[in-house]
PDB file of N, CA and C in Angstrom:
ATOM      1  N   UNK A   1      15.880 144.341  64.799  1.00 60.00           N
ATOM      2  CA  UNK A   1      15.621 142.907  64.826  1.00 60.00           C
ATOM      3  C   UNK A   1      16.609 142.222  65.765  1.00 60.00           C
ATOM      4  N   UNK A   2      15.910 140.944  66.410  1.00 71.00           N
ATOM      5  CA  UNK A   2      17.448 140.695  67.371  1.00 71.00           C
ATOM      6  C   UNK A   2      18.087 140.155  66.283  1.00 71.00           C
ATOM      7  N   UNK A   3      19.203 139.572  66.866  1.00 77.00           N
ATOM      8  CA  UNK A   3      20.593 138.861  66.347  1.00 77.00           C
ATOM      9  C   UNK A   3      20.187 138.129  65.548  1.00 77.00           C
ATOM     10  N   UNK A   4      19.969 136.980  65.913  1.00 70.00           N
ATOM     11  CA  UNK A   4      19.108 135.296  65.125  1.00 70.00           C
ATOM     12  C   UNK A   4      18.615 135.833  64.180  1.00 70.00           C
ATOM     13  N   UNK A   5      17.310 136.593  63.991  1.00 72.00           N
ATOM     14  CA  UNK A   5      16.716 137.477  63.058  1.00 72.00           C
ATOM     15  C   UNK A   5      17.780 138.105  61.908  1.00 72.00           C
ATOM     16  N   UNK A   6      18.601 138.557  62.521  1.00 76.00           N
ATOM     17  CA  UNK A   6      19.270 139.108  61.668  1.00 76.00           C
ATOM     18  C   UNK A   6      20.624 138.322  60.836  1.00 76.00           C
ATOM     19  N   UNK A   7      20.960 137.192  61.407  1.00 73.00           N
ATOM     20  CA  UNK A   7      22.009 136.306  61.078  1.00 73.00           C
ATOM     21  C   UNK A   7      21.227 135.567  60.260  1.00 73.00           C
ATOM     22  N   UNK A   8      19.958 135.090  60.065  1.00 74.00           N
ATOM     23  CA  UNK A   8      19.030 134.416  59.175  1.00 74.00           C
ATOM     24  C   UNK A   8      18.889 135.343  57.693  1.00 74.00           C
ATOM     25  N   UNK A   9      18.532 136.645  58.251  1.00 76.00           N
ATOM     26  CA  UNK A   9      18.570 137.060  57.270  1.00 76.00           C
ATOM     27  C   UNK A   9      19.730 137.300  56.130  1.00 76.00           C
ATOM     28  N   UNK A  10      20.605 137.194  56.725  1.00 80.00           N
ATOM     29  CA  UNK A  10      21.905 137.793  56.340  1.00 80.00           C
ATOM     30  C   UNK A  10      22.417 136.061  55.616  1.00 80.00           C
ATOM     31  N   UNK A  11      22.238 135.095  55.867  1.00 80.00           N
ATOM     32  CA  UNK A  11      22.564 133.526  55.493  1.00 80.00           C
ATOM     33  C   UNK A  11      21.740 133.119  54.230  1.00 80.00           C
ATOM     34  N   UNK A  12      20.163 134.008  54.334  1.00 78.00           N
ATOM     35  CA  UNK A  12      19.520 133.482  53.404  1.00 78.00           C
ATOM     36  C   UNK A  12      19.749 133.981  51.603  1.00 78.00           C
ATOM     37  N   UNK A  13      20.545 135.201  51.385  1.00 83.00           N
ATOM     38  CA  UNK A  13      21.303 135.370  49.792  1.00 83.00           C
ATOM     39  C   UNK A  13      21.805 134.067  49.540  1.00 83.00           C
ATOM     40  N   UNK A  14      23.108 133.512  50.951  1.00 85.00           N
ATOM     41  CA  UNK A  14      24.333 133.208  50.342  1.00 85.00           C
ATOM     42  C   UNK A  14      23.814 131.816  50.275  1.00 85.00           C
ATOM     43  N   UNK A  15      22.519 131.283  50.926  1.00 82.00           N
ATOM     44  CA  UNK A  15      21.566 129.729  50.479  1.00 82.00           C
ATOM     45  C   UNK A  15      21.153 129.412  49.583  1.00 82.00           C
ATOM     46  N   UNK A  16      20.799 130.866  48.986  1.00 83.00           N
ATOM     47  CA  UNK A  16      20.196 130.987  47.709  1.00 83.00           C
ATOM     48  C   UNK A  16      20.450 130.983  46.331  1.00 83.00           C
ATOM     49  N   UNK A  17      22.074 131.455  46.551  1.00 87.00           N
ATOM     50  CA  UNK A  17      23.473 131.433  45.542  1.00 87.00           C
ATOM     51  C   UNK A  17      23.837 130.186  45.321  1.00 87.00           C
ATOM     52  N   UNK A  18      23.750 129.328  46.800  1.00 86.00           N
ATOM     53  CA  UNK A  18      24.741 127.645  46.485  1.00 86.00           C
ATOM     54  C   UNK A  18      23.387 126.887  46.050  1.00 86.00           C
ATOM     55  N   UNK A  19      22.293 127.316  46.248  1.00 85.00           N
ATOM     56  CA  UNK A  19      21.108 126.306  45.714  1.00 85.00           C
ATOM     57  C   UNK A  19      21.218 126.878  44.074  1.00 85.00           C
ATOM     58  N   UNK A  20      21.466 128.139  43.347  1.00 88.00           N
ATOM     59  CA  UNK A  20      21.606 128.279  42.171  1.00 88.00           C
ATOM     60  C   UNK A  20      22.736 127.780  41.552  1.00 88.00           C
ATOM     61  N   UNK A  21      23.896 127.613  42.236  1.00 88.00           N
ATOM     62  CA  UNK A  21      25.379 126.853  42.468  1.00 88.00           C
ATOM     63  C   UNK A  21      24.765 125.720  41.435  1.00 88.00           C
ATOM     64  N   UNK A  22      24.042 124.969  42.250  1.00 85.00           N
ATOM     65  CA  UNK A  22      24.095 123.742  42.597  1.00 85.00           C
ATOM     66  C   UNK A  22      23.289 123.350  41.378  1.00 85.00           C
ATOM     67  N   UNK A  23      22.143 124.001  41.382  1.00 86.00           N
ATOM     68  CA  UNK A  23      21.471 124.328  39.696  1.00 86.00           C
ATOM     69  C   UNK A  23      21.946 124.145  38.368  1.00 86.00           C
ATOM     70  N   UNK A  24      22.948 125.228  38.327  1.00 88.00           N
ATOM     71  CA  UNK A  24      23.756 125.049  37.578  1.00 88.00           C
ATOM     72  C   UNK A  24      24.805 123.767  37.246  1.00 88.00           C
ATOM     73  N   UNK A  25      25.301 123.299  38.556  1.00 85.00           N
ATOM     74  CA  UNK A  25      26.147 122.341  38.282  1.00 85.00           C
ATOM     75  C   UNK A  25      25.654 120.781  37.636  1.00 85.00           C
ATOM     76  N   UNK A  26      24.670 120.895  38.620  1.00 84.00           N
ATOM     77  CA  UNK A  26      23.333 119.742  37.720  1.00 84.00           C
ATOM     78  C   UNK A  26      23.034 119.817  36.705  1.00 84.00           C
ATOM     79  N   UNK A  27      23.059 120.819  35.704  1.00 87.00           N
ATOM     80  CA  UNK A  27      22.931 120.965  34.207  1.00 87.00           C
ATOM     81  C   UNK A  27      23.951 120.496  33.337  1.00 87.00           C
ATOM     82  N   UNK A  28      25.326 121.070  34.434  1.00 86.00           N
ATOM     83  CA  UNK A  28      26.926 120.492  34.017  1.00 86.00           C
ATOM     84  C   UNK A  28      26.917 118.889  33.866  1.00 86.00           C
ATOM     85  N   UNK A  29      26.243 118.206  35.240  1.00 82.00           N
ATOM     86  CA  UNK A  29      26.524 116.960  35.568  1.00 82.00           C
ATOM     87  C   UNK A  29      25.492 116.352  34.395  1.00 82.00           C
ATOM     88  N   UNK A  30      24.529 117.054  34.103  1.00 82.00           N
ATOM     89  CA  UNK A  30      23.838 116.351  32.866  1.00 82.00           C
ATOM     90  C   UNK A  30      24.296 116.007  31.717  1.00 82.00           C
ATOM     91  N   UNK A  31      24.622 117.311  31.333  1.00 84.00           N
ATOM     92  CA  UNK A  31      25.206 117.462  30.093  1.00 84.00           C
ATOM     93  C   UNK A  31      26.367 116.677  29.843  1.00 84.00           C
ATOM     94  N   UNK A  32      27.318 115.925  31.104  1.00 81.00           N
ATOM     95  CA  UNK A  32      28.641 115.488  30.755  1.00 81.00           C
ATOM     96  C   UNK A  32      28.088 114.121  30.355  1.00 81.00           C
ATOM     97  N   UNK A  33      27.069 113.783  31.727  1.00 78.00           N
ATOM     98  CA  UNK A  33      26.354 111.932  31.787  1.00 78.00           C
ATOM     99  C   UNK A  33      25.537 112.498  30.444  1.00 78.00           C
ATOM    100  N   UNK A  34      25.040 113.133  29.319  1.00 79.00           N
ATOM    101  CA  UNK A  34      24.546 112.308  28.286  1.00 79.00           C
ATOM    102  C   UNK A  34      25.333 111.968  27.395  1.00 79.00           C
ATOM    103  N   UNK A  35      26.602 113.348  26.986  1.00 80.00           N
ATOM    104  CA  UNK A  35      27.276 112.763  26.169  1.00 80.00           C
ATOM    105  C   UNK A  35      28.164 111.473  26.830  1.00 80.00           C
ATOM    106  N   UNK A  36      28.419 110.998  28.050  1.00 77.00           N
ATOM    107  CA  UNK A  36      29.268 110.001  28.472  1.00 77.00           C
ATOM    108  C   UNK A  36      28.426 108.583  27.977  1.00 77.00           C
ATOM    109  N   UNK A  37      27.089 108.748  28.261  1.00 72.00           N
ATOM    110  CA  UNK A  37      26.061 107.500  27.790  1.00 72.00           C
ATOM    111  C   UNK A  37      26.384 107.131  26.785  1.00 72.00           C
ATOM    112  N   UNK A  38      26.479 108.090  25.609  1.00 73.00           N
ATOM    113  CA  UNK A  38      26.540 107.408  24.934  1.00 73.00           C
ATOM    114  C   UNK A  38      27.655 106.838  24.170  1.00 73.00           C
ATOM    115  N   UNK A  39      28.738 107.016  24.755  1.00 74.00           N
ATOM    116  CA  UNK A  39      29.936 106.243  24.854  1.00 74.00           C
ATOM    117  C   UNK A  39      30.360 105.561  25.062  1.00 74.00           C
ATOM    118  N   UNK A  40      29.533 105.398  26.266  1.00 71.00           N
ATOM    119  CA  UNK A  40      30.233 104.533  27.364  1.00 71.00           C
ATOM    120  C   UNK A  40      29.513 103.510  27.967  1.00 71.00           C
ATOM    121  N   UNK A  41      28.438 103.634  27.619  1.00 74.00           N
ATOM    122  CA  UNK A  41      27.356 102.560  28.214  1.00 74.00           C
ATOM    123  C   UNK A  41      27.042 102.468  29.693  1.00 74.00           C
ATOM    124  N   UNK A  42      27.291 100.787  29.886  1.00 78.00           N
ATOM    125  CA  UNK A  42      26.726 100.849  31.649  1.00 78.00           C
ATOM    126  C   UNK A  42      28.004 101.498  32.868  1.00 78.00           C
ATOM    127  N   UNK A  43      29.102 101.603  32.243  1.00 79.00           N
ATOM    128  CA  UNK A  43      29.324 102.591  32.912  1.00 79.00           C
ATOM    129  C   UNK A  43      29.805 103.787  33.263  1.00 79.00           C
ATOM    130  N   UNK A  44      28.755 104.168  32.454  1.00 77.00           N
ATOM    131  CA  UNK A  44      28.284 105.516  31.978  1.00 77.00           C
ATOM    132  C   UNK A  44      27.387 106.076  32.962  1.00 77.00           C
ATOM    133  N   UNK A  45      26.625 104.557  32.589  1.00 79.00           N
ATOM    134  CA  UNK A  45      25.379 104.656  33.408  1.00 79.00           C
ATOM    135  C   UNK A  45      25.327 104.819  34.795  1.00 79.00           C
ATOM    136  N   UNK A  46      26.242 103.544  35.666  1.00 83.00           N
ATOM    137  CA  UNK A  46      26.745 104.192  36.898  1.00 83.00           C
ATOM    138  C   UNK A  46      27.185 105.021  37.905  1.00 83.00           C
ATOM    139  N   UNK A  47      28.111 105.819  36.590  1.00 82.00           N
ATOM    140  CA  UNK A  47      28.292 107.345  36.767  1.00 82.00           C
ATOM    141  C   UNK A  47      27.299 108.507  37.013  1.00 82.00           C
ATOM    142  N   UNK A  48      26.614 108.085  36.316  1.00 80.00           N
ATOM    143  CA  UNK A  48      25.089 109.017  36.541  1.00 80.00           C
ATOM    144  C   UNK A  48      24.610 108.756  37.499  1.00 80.00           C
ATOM    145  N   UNK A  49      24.198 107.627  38.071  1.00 84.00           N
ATOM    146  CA  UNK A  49      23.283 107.500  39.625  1.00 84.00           C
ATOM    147  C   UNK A  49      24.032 107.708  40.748  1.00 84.00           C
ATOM    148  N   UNK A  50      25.469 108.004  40.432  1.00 88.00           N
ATOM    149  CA  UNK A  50      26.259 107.961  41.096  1.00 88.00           C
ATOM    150  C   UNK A  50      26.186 109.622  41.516  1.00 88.00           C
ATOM    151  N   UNK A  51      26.122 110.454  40.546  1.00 84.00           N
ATOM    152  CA  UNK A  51      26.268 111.863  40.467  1.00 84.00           C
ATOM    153  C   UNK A  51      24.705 112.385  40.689  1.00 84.00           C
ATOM    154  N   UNK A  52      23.791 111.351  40.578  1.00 84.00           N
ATOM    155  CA  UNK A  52      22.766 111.866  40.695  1.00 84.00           C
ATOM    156  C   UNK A  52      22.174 111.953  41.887  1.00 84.00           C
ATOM    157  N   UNK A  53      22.991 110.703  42.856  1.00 89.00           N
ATOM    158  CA  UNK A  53      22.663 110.284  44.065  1.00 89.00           C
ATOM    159  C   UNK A  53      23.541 111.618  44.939  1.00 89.00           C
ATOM    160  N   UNK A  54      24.540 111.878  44.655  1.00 89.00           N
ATOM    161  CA  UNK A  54      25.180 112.984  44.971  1.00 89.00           C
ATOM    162  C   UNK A  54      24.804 114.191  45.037  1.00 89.00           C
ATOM    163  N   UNK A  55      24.357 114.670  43.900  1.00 84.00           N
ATOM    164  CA  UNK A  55      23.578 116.079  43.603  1.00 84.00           C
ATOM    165  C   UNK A  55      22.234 116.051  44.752  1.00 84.00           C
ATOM    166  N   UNK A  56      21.695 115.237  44.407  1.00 87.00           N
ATOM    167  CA  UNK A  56      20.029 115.154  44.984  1.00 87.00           C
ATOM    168  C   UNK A  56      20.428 115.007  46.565  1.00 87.00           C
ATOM    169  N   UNK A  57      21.433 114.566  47.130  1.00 90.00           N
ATOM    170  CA  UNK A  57      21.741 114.512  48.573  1.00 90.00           C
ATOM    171  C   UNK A  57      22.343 115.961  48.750  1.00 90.00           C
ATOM    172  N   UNK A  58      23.140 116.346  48.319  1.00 87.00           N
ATOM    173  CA  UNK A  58      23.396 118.171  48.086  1.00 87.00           C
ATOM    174  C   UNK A  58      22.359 119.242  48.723  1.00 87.00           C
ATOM    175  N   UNK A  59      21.676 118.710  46.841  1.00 87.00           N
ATOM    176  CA  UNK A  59      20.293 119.623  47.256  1.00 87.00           C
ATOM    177  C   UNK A  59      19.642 119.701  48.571  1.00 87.00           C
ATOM    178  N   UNK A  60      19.237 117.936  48.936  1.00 91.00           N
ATOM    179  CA  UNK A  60      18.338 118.029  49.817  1.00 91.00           C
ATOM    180  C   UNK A  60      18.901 119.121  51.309  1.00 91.00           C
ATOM    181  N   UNK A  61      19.968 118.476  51.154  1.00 90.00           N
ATOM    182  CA  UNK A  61      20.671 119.361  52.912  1.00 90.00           C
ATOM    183  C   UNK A  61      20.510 120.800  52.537  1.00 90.00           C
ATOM    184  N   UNK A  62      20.723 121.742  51.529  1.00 87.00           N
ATOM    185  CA  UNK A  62      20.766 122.847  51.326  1.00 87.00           C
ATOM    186  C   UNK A  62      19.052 123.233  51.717  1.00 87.00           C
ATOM    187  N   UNK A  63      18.122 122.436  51.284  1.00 89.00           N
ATOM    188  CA  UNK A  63      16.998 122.674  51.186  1.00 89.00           C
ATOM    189  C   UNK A  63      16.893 122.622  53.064  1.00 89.00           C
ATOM    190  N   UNK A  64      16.966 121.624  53.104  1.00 91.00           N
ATOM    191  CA  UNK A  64      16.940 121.211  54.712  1.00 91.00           C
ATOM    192  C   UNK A  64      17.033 122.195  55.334  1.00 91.00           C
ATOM    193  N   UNK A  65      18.699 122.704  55.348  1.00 86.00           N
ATOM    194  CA  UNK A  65      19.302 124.160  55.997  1.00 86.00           C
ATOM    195  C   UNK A  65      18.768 124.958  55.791  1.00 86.00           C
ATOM    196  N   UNK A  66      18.404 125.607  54.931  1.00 85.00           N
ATOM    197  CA  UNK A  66      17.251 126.480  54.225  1.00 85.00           C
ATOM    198  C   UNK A  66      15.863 126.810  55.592  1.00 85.00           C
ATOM    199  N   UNK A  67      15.212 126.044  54.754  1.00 88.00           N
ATOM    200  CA  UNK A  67      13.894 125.594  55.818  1.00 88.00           C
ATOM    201  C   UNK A  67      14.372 125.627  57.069  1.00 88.00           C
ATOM    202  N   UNK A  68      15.164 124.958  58.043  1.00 88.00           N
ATOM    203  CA  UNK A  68      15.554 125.465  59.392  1.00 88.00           C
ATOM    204  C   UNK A  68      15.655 126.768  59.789  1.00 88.00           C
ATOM    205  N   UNK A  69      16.619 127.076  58.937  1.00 83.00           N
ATOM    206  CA  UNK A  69      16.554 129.161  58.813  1.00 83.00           C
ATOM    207  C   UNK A  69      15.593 129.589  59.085  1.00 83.00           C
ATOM    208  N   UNK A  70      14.245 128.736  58.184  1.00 85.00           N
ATOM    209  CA  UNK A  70      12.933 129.695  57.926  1.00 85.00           C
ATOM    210  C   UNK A  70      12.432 129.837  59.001  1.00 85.00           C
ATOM    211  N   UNK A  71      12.501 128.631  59.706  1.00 89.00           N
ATOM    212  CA  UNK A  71      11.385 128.115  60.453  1.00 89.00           C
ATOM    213  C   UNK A  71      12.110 128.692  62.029  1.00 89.00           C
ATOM    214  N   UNK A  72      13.253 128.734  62.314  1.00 84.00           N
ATOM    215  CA  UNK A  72      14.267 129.485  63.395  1.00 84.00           C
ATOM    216  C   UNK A  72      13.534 131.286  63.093  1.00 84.00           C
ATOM    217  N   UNK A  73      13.767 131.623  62.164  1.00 84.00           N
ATOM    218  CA  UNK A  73      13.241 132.993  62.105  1.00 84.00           C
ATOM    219  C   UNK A  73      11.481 133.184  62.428  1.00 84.00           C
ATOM    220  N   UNK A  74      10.559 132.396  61.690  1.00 88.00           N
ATOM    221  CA  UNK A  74       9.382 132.257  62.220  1.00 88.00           C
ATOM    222  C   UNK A  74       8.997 132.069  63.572  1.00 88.00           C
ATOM    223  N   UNK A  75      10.043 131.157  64.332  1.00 89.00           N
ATOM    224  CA  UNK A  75      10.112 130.988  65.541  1.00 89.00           C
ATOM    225  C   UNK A  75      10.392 132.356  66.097  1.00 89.00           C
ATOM    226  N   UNK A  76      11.145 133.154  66.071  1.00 84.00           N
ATOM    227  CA  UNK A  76      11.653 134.233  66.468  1.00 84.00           C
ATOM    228  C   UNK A  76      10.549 135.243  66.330  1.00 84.00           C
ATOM    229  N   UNK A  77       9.814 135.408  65.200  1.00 86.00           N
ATOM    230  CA  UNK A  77       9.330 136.636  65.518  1.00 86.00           C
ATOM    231  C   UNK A  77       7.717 136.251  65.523  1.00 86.00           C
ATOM    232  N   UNK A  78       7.354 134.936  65.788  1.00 91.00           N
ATOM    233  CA  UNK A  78       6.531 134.465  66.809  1.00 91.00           C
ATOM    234  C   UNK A  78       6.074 135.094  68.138  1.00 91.00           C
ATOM    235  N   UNK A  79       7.789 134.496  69.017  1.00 90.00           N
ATOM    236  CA  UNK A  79       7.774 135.151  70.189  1.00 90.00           C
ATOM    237  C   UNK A  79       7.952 136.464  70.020  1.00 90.00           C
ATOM    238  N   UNK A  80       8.527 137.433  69.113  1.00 88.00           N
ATOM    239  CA  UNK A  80       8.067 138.846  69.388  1.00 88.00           C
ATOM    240  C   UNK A  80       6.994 138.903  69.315  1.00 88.00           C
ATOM    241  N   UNK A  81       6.076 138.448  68.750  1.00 92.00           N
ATOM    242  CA  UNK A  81       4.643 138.971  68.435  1.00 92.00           C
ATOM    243  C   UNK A  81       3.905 138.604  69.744  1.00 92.00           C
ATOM    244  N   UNK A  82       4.435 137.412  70.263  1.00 94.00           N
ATOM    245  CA  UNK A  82       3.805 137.595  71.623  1.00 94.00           C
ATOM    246  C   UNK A  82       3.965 138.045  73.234  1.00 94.00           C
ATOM    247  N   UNK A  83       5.296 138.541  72.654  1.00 92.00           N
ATOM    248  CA  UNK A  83       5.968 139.727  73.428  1.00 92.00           C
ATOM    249  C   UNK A  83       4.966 141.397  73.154  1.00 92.00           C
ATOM    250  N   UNK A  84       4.809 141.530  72.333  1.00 92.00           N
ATOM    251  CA  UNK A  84       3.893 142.527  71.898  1.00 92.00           C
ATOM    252  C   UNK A  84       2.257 142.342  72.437  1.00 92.00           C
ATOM    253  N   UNK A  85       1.807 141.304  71.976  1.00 93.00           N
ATOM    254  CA  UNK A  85       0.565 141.268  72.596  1.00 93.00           C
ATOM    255  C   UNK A  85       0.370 141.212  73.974  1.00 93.00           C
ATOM    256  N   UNK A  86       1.146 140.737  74.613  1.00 93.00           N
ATOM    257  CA  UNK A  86       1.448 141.169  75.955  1.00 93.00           C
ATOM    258  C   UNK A  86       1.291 142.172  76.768  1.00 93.00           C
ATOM    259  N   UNK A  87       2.076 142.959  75.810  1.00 92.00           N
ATOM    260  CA  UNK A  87       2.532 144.406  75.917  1.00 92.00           C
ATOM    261  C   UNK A  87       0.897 145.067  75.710  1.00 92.00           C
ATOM    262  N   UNK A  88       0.464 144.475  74.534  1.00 92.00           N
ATOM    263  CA  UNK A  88      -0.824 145.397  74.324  1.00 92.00           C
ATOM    264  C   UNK A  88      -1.922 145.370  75.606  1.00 92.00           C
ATOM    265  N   UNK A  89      -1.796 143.955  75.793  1.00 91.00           N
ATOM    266  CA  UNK A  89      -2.903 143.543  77.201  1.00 91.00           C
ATOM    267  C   UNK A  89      -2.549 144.064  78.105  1.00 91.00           C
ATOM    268  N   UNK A  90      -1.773 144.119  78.328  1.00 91.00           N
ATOM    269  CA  UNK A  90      -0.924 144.743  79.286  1.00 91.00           C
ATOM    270  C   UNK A  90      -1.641 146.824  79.337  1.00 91.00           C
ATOM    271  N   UNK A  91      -1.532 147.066  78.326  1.00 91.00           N
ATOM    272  CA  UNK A  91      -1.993 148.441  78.008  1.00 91.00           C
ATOM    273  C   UNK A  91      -3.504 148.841  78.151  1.00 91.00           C
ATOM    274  N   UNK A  92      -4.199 147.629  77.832  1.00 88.00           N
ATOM    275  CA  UNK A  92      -5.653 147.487  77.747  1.00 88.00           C
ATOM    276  C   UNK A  92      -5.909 147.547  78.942  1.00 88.00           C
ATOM    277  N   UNK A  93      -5.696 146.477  80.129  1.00 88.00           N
ATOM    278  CA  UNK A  93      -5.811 146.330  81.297  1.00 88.00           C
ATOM    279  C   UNK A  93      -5.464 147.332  82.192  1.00 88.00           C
ATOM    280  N   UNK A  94      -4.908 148.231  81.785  1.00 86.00           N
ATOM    281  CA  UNK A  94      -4.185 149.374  82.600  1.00 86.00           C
ATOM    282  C   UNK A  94      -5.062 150.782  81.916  1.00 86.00           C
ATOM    283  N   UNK A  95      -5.585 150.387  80.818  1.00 82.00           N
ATOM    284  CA  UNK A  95      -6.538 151.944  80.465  1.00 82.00           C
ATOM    285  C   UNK A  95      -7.835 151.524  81.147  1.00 82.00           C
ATOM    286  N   UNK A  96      -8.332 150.378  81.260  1.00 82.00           N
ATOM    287  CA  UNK A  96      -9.889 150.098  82.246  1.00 82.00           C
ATOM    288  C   UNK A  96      -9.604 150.348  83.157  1.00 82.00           C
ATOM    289  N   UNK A  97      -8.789 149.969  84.002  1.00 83.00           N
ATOM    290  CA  UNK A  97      -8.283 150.849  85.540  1.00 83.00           C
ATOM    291  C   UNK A  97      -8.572 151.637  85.637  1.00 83.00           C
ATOM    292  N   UNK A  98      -7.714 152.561  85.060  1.00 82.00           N
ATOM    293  CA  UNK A  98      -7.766 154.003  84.340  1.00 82.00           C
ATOM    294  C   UNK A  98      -9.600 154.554  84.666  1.00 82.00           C
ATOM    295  N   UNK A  99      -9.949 153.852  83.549  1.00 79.00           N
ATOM    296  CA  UNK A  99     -11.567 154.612  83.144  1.00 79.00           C
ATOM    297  C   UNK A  99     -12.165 154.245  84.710  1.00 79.00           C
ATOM    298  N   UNK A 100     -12.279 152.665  85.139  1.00 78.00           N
ATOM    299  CA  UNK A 100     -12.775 152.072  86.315  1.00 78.00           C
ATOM    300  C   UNK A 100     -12.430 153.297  87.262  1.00 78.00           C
ATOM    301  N   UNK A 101     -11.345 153.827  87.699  1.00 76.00           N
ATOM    302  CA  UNK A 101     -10.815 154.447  88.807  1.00 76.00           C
ATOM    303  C   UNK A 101     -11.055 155.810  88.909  1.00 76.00           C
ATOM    304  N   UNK A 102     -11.727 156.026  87.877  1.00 78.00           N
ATOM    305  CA  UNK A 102     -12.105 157.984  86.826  1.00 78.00           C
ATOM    306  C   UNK A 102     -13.770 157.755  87.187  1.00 78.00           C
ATOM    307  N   UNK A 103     -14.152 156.721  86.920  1.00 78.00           N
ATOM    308  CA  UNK A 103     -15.745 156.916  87.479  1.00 78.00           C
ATOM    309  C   UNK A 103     -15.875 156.556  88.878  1.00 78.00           C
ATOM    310  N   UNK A 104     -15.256 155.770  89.450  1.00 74.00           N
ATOM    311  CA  UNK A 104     -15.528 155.825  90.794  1.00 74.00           C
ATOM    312  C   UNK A 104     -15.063 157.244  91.434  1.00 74.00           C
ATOM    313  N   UNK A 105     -14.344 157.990  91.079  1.00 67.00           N
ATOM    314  CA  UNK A 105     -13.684 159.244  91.790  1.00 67.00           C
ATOM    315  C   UNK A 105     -14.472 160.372  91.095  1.00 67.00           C
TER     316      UNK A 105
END
């Protein structure tokens, strides 16, 4: 595989770990904002949109980065594939010769 191909692949575990990271920590950040609610009231409450606005901006970039990966690697073996078909036409066009140049002789 080239490089890119292979640096994608090799990025996409450790995306997959901080998006479960991050999973997890959101359960943390829950669990602290309910028992804080109800303690603490509105700002309690603050705290939460505050952490929520945080988390969900997290996520999104991880997701973001993610998907770029995907779509960088799709890109990539795109152009192999049409590096290959190339190659095949390339093969096709050169066996009719072939046959073309076998019946005329």
């Amino acid at each position: 595989l080239p490089q890119l191909q292979l640096l994608i692949l090799e990025d996409a575990p450790g995306s997959r770990k901080a998006l479960r990271e991050n999973y997890d920590n959101l359960l943390n950040v829950a669990d602290y904002c309910c028992s804080n609610y109800t303690q603490g009231g509105l700002k309690a409450l603050e705290e939460t949109k505050q952490f929520t606005t945080q988390s969900l901006a997290s996520v999104a970039y991880q997701i973001s980065t993610l998907a770029s990966s995907v779509l960088r690697l799709l890109d990539a073996q795109t152009h192999q594939l049409r590096g290959l078909e190339s190659s095949i036409n390339l093969i096709g066009q050169v066996s009719q010769t072939t046959e073309s140049f076998k019946c005329n002789h």
